[in-house]
XYZ file of C-alpha atoms in Angstrom:
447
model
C -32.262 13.599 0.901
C -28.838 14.768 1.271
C -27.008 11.396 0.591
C -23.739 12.911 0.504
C -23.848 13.443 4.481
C -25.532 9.924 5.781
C -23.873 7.496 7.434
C -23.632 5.128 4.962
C -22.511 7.452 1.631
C -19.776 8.283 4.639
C -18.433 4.801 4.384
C -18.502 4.068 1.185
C -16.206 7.069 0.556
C -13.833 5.826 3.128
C -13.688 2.271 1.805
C -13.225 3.843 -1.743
C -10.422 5.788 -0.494
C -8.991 3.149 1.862
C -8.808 0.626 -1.687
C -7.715 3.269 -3.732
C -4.974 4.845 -1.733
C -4.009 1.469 0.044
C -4.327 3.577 3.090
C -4.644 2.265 6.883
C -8.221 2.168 7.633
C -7.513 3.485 11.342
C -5.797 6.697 10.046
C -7.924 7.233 6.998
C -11.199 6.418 8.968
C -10.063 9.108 11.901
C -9.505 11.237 9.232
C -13.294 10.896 7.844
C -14.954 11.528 10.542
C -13.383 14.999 11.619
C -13.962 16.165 8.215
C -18.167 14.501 8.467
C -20.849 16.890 10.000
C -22.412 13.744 11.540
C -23.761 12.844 14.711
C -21.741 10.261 17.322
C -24.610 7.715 16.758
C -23.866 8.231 12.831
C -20.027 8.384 13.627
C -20.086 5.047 15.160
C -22.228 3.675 12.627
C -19.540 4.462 9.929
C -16.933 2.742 12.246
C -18.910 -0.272 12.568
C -19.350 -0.477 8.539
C -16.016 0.591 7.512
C -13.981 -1.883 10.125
C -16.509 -4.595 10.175
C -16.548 -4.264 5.880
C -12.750 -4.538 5.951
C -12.929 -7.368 8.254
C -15.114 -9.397 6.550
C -13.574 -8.765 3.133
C -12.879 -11.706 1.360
C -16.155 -13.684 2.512
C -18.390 -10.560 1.169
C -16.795 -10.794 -2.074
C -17.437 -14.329 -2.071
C -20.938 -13.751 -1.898
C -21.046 -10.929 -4.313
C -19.103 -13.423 -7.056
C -21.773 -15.978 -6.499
C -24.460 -13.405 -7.105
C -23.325 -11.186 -9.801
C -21.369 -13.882 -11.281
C -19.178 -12.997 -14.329
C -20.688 -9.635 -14.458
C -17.817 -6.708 -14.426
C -18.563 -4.586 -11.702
C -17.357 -1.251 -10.628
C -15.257 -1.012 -7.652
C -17.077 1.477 -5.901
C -20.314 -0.659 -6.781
C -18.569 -3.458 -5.142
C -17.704 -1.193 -2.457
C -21.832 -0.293 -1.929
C -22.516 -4.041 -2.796
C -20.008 -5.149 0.474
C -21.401 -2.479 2.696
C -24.736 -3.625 2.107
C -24.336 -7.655 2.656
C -22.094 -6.803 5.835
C -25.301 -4.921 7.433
C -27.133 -8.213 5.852
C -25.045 -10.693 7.567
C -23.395 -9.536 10.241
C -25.555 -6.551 12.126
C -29.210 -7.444 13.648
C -30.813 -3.939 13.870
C -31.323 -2.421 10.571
C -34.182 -3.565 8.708
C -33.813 -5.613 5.588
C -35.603 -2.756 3.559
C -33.589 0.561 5.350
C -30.227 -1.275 3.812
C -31.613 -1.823 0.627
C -33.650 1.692 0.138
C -30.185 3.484 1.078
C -28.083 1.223 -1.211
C -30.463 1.741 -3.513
C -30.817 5.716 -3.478
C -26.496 6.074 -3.102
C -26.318 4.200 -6.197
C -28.653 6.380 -8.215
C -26.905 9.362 -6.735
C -23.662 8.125 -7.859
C -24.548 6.474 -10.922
C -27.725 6.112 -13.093
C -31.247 4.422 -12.744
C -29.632 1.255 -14.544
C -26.618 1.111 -11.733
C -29.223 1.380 -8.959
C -31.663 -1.205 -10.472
C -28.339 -3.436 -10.516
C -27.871 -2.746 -7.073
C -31.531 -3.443 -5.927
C -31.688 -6.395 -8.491
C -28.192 -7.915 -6.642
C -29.543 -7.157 -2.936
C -33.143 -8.806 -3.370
C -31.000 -11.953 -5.077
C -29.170 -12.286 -1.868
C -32.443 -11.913 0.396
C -34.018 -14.805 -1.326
C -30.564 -17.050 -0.863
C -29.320 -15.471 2.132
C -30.083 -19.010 3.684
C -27.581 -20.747 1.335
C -25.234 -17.640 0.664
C -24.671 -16.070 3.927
C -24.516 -18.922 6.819
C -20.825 -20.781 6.997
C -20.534 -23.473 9.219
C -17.117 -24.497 10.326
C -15.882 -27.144 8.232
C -12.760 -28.871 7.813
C -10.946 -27.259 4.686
C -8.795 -24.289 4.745
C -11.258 -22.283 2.106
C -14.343 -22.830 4.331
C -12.528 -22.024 7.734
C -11.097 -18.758 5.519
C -14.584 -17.986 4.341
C -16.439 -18.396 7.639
C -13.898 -16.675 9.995
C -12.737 -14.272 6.692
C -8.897 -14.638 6.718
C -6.946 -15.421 3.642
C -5.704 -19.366 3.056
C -2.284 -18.533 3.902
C -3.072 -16.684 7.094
C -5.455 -19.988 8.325
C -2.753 -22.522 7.255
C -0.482 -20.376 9.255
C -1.987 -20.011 12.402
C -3.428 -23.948 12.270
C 0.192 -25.002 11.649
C 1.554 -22.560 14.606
C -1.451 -23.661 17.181
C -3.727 -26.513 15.672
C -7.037 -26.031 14.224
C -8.978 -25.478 17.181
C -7.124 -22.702 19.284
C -6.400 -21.142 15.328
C -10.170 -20.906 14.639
C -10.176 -19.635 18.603
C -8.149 -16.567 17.495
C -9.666 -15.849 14.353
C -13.200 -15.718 16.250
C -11.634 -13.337 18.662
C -10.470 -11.131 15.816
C -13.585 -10.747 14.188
C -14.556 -9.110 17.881
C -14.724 -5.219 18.318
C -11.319 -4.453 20.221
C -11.877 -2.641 23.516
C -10.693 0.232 24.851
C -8.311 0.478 27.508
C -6.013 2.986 29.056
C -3.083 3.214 31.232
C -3.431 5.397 34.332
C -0.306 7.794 34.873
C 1.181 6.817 37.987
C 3.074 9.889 37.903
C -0.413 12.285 38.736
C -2.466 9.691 40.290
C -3.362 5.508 41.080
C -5.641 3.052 39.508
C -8.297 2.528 42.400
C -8.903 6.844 42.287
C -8.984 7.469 38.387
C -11.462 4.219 38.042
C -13.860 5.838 40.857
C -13.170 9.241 39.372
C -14.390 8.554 36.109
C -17.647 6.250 37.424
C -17.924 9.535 39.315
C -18.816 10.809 35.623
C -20.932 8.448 34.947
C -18.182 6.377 32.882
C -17.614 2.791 32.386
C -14.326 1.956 33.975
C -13.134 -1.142 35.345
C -9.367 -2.470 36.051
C -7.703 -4.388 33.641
C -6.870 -8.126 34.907
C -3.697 -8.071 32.985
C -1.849 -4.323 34.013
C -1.598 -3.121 37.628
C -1.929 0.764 35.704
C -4.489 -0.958 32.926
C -8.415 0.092 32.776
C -10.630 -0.752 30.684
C -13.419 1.876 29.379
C -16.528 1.670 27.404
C -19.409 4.418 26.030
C -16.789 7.372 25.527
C -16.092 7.455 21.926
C -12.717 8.473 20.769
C -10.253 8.529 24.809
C -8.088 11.261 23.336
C -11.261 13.740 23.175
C -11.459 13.279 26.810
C -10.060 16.260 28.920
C -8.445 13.660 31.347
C -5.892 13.127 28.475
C -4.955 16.132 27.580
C -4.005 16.560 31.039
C -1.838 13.953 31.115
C -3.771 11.532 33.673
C -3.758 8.912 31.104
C -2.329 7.226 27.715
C -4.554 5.165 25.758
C -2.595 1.791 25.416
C -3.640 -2.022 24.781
C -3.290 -4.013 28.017
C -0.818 -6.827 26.563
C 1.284 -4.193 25.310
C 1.571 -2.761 28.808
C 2.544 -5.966 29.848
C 6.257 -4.963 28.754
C 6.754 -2.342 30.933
C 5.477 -4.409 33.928
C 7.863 -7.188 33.360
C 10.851 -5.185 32.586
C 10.011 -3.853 36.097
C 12.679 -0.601 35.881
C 13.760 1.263 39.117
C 14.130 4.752 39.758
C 17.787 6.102 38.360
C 17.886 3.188 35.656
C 19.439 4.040 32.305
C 17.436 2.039 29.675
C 17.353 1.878 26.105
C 14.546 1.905 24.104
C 15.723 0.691 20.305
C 12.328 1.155 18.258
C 10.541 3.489 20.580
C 7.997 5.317 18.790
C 5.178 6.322 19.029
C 6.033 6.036 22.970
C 3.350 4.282 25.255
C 5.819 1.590 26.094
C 8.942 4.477 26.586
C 6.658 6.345 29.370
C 5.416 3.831 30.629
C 8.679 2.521 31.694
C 9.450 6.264 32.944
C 6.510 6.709 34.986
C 7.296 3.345 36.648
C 10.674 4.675 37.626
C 8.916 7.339 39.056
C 10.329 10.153 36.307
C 14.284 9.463 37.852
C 16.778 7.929 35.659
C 17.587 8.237 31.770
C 15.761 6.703 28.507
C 17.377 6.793 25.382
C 14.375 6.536 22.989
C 15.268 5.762 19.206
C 13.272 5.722 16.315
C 14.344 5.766 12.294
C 11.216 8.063 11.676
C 11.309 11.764 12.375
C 8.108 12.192 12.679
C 7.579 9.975 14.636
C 10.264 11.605 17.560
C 7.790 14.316 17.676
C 5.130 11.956 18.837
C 7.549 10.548 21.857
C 8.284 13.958 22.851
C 4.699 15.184 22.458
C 3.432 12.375 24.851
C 6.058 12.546 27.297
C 5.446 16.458 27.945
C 1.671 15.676 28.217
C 2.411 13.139 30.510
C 4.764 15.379 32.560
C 8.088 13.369 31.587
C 11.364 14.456 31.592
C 14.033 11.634 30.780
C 12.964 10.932 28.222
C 15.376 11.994 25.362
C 14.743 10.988 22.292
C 16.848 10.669 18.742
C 16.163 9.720 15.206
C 18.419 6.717 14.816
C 18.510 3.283 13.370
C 19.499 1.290 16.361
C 21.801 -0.615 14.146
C 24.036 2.321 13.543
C 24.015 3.653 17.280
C 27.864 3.664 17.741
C 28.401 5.090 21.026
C 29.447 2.750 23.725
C 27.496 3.310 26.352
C 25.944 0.305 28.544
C 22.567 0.262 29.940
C 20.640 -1.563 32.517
C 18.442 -2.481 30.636
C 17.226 -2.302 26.782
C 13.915 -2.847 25.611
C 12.947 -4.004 21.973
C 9.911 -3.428 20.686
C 10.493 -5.248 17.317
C 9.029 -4.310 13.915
C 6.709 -7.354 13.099
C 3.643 -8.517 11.066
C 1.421 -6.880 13.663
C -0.842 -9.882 13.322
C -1.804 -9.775 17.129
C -3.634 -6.126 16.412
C -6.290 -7.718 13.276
C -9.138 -6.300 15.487
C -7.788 -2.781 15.609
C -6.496 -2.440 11.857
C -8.029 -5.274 10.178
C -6.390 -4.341 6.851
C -3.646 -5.747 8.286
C -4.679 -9.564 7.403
C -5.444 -8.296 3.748
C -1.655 -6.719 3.309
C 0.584 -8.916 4.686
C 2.132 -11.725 3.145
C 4.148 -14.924 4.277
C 7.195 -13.347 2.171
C 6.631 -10.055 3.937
C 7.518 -12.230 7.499
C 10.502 -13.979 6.369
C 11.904 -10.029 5.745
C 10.864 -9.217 9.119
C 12.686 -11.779 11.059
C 15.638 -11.064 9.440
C 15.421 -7.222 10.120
C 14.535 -8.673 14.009
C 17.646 -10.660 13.867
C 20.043 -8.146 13.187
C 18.337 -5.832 15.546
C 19.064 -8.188 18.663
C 22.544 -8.701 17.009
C 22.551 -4.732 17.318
C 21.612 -4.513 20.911
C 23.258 -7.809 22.681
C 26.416 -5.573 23.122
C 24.737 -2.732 24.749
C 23.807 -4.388 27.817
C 25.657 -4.105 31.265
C 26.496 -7.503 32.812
C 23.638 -8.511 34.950
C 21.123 -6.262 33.156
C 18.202 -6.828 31.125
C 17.483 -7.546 27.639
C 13.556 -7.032 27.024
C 12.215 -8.550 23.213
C 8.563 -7.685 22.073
C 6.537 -7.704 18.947
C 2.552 -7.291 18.953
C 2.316 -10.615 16.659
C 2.383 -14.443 17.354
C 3.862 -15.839 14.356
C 6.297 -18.939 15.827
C 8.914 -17.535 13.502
C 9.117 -13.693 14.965
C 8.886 -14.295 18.563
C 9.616 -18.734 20.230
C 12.288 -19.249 17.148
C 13.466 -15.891 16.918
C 14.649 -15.890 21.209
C 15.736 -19.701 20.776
C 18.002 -18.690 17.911
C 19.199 -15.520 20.031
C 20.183 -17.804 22.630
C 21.704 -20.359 20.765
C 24.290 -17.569 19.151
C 24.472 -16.078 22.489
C 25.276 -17.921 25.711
C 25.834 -15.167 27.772
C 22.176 -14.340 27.959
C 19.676 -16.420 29.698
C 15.856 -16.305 30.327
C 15.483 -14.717 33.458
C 14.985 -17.003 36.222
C 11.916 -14.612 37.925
C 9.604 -13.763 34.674
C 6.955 -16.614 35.722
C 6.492 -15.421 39.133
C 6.305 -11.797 38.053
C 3.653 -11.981 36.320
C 0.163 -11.460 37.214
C -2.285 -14.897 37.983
C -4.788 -14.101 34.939
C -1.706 -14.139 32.802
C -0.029 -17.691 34.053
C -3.511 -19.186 33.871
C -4.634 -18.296 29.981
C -1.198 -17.255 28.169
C 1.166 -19.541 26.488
C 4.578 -19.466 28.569
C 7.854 -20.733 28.208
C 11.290 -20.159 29.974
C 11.540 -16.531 29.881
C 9.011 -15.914 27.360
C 4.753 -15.073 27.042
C 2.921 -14.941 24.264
C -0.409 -13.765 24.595
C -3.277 -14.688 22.160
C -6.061 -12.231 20.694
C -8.747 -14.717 22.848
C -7.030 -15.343 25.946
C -8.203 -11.994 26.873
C -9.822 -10.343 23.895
C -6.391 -7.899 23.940
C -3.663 -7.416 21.526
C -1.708 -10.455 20.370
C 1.793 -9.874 21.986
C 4.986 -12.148 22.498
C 7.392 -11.032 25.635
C 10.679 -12.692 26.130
C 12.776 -10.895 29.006
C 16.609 -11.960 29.030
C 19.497 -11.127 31.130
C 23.285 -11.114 30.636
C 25.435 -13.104 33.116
């Protein structure tokens, strides 16, 4: 039995390095899997165990606490030991015995006979209390809501403060979901209504997206970007609420926009395929290496105004108006949990209280670079209160000569009005209104 190639052995090396090098799991898990000879069925297994593991982090260690109680334990025995219990708990098709013989048999590969009788011993202890160990039932307090839905204290205080207790245990249900997979058509090569019976032409799962006129959502094909479609450029693999931006900025053809934290670029050519490829867009980014990825995308995609610069928008000193500037603002990224659930493990309530000042002086930055009567687009993929309802308010309070603009409710699509939260001039979309990416939109203009 070649352990070192199963599925399983596969994820436990991934969590190992994912602890170890406090690397994001997305990335790191990508990475993985090119290197693995495995087969798609295994492929997706290690997916499932490595994201849903992550996920469900602090409530497995709960368990394994209770079970191995003061007992030191190695982390990559811990690592096995949370693997194992997640396939317990939270998966309905492997048989009690497959987990434990393959737990078992890693764990003497590993280790010894005595780690791999510690293992067994652990696993069998949890079989015979799985009834009292591994069921939580939504109950009042802030440590069983953050065991049962597996999101630290802070995180479920948070949220309950922000939205009450029962639309906060709402999103934290929806994050616990698999994300799925949706792309944006390229307007620029072809429409919605074609590409969706093109690929159920294939034999694909396709269907449109009720929250982007360019959005569709697809299902059975594994990793988008392996598809020939999008290396042709008939499609950019985007999250529907983040498309949202785009729509709602609505550009025109010849526009000159700004786009202040651009990278890695769905949202830039987006905006330039909806202007039909005439026009300007400055894209910035501080990271270099992430220009490349802008440009990269945009020549896939056939784009060519899109010019791009490596440039804190903060110390962008030319003096040049625009019609319209978009800011896509560094946040906590809370709204993306399903996608990168390390996220909810790595943040902190200090890390947000940076962020919204960095946000602050970033729409400080941009006010002035707005023409009179043009647009001023804010966006984070998040829905902390502080980051996106307070953060506009106290924009508009400094500056009166931005309002909300008067038609953001009636440009937005029906499915959107009917689940979202919306304000004057602002939407914030919630990880269960439509099982998409958290996002907050607030679209201004300048009198």
């Amino acid at each position: 039995m070649h352990i070192s190639k199963t599925a399983r052995a596969w994820a436990l090396d991934t969590l190992e390095k994912w602890h170890k090098a406090s690397a994001f799991s997305n990335l790191l898990l990508h990475q993985q899997l090119q290197k693995s000879d495995l087969e798609n069925r295994d492929k997706r297994l290690v997916t499932e165990l490595v994201y849903g593991t992550i996920q469900r982090l602090n409530t497995l260690d709960f368990i394994i606490d209770e079970l191995v109680k003061k007992k030191t334990v190695d982390m990559w025995v811990r690592h096995l030991l949370q693997l194992s219990l997640y396939q317990f708990i939270y998966l309905d098709k492997i048989p009690e015995r497959a987990i434990v013989h393959e737990a078992v048999e890693i764990a003497k590969w590993r280790g010894s006979m005595g780690v791999s009788k510690f293992v067994n011993g652990v696993l069998r202890s949890f079989i015979r209390k799985q009834s009292e160990l591994g069921t939580f039932t939504a109950k009042s307090t802030i440590k069983d809501r953050s065991l049962l839905h597996s999101f630290p204290p802070w995180l479920v205080s948070h949220l309950s403060g922000a939205y009450g207790k029962d639309t906060a245990d709402l999103i934290m249900d929806a994050c616990n979901q698999p994300p799925k997979v949706s792309i944006r058509v390229n307007a620029l090569q072809t429409d919605r209504e074609t590409f969706i019976a093109h690929w159920q032409g294939e034999g694909l799962h396709a269907e449109a997206s009720a929250i982007s006129q360019d959005g569709v959502i697809v299902s059975g094909i594994g990793n988008a970007a392996n598809h020939a479609g999008y290396r042709q450029g008939d499609f950019t693999i985007q999250d529907e609420s983040s498309m949202l931006v785009s729509s709602l900025l609505d550009p025109s053809p010849g526009m000159h926009i700004l786009d202040a934290c651009a990278a890695p670029g769905g949202k830039t050519t987006h905006l330039a395929e909806k202007m039909n490829n005439q026009g300007s867009i400055l894209a910035l980014d501080i990271h270099k290496h992430k220009i490349k990825l802008i440009e990269s995308n945009a020549k896939r995609l056939g784009i060519s105004i899109i010019q791009t610069k490596a440039l804190d928008v903060r110390k962008l000193e030319d003096t040049k108006l625009y019609d319209a500037v978009l800011l896509d603002a560094p946040c906590s990224g809370l709204g993306v949990i399903p996608r990168k659930p390390d996220i909810k493990w790595r943040k902190s309530e200090s890390e947000i209280e940076q962020l919204v000042l960095i946000q602050q002086q970033l729409l400080e930055s941009v006010a002035s670079k707005v023409k009179s009567g043009g647009i001023l687009m804010y966006s984070t993929c998040t829905w902390t209160l502080e980051e996106n309802h307070k953060q506009i308010a106290r924009f508009l309070d400094h500056h009166p000569e931005y309002f909300p603009d008067p038609a953001f409710m009636a440009s937005l699509p029906e499915s959107v009005r009917e689940k979202a939260i919306i304000t004057d001039g602002t939407v914030q979309i919630l990880p269960h209104h439509f099982h998409s990416d958290g996002f907050f939109i607030a679209k201004l203009r300048k009198t």
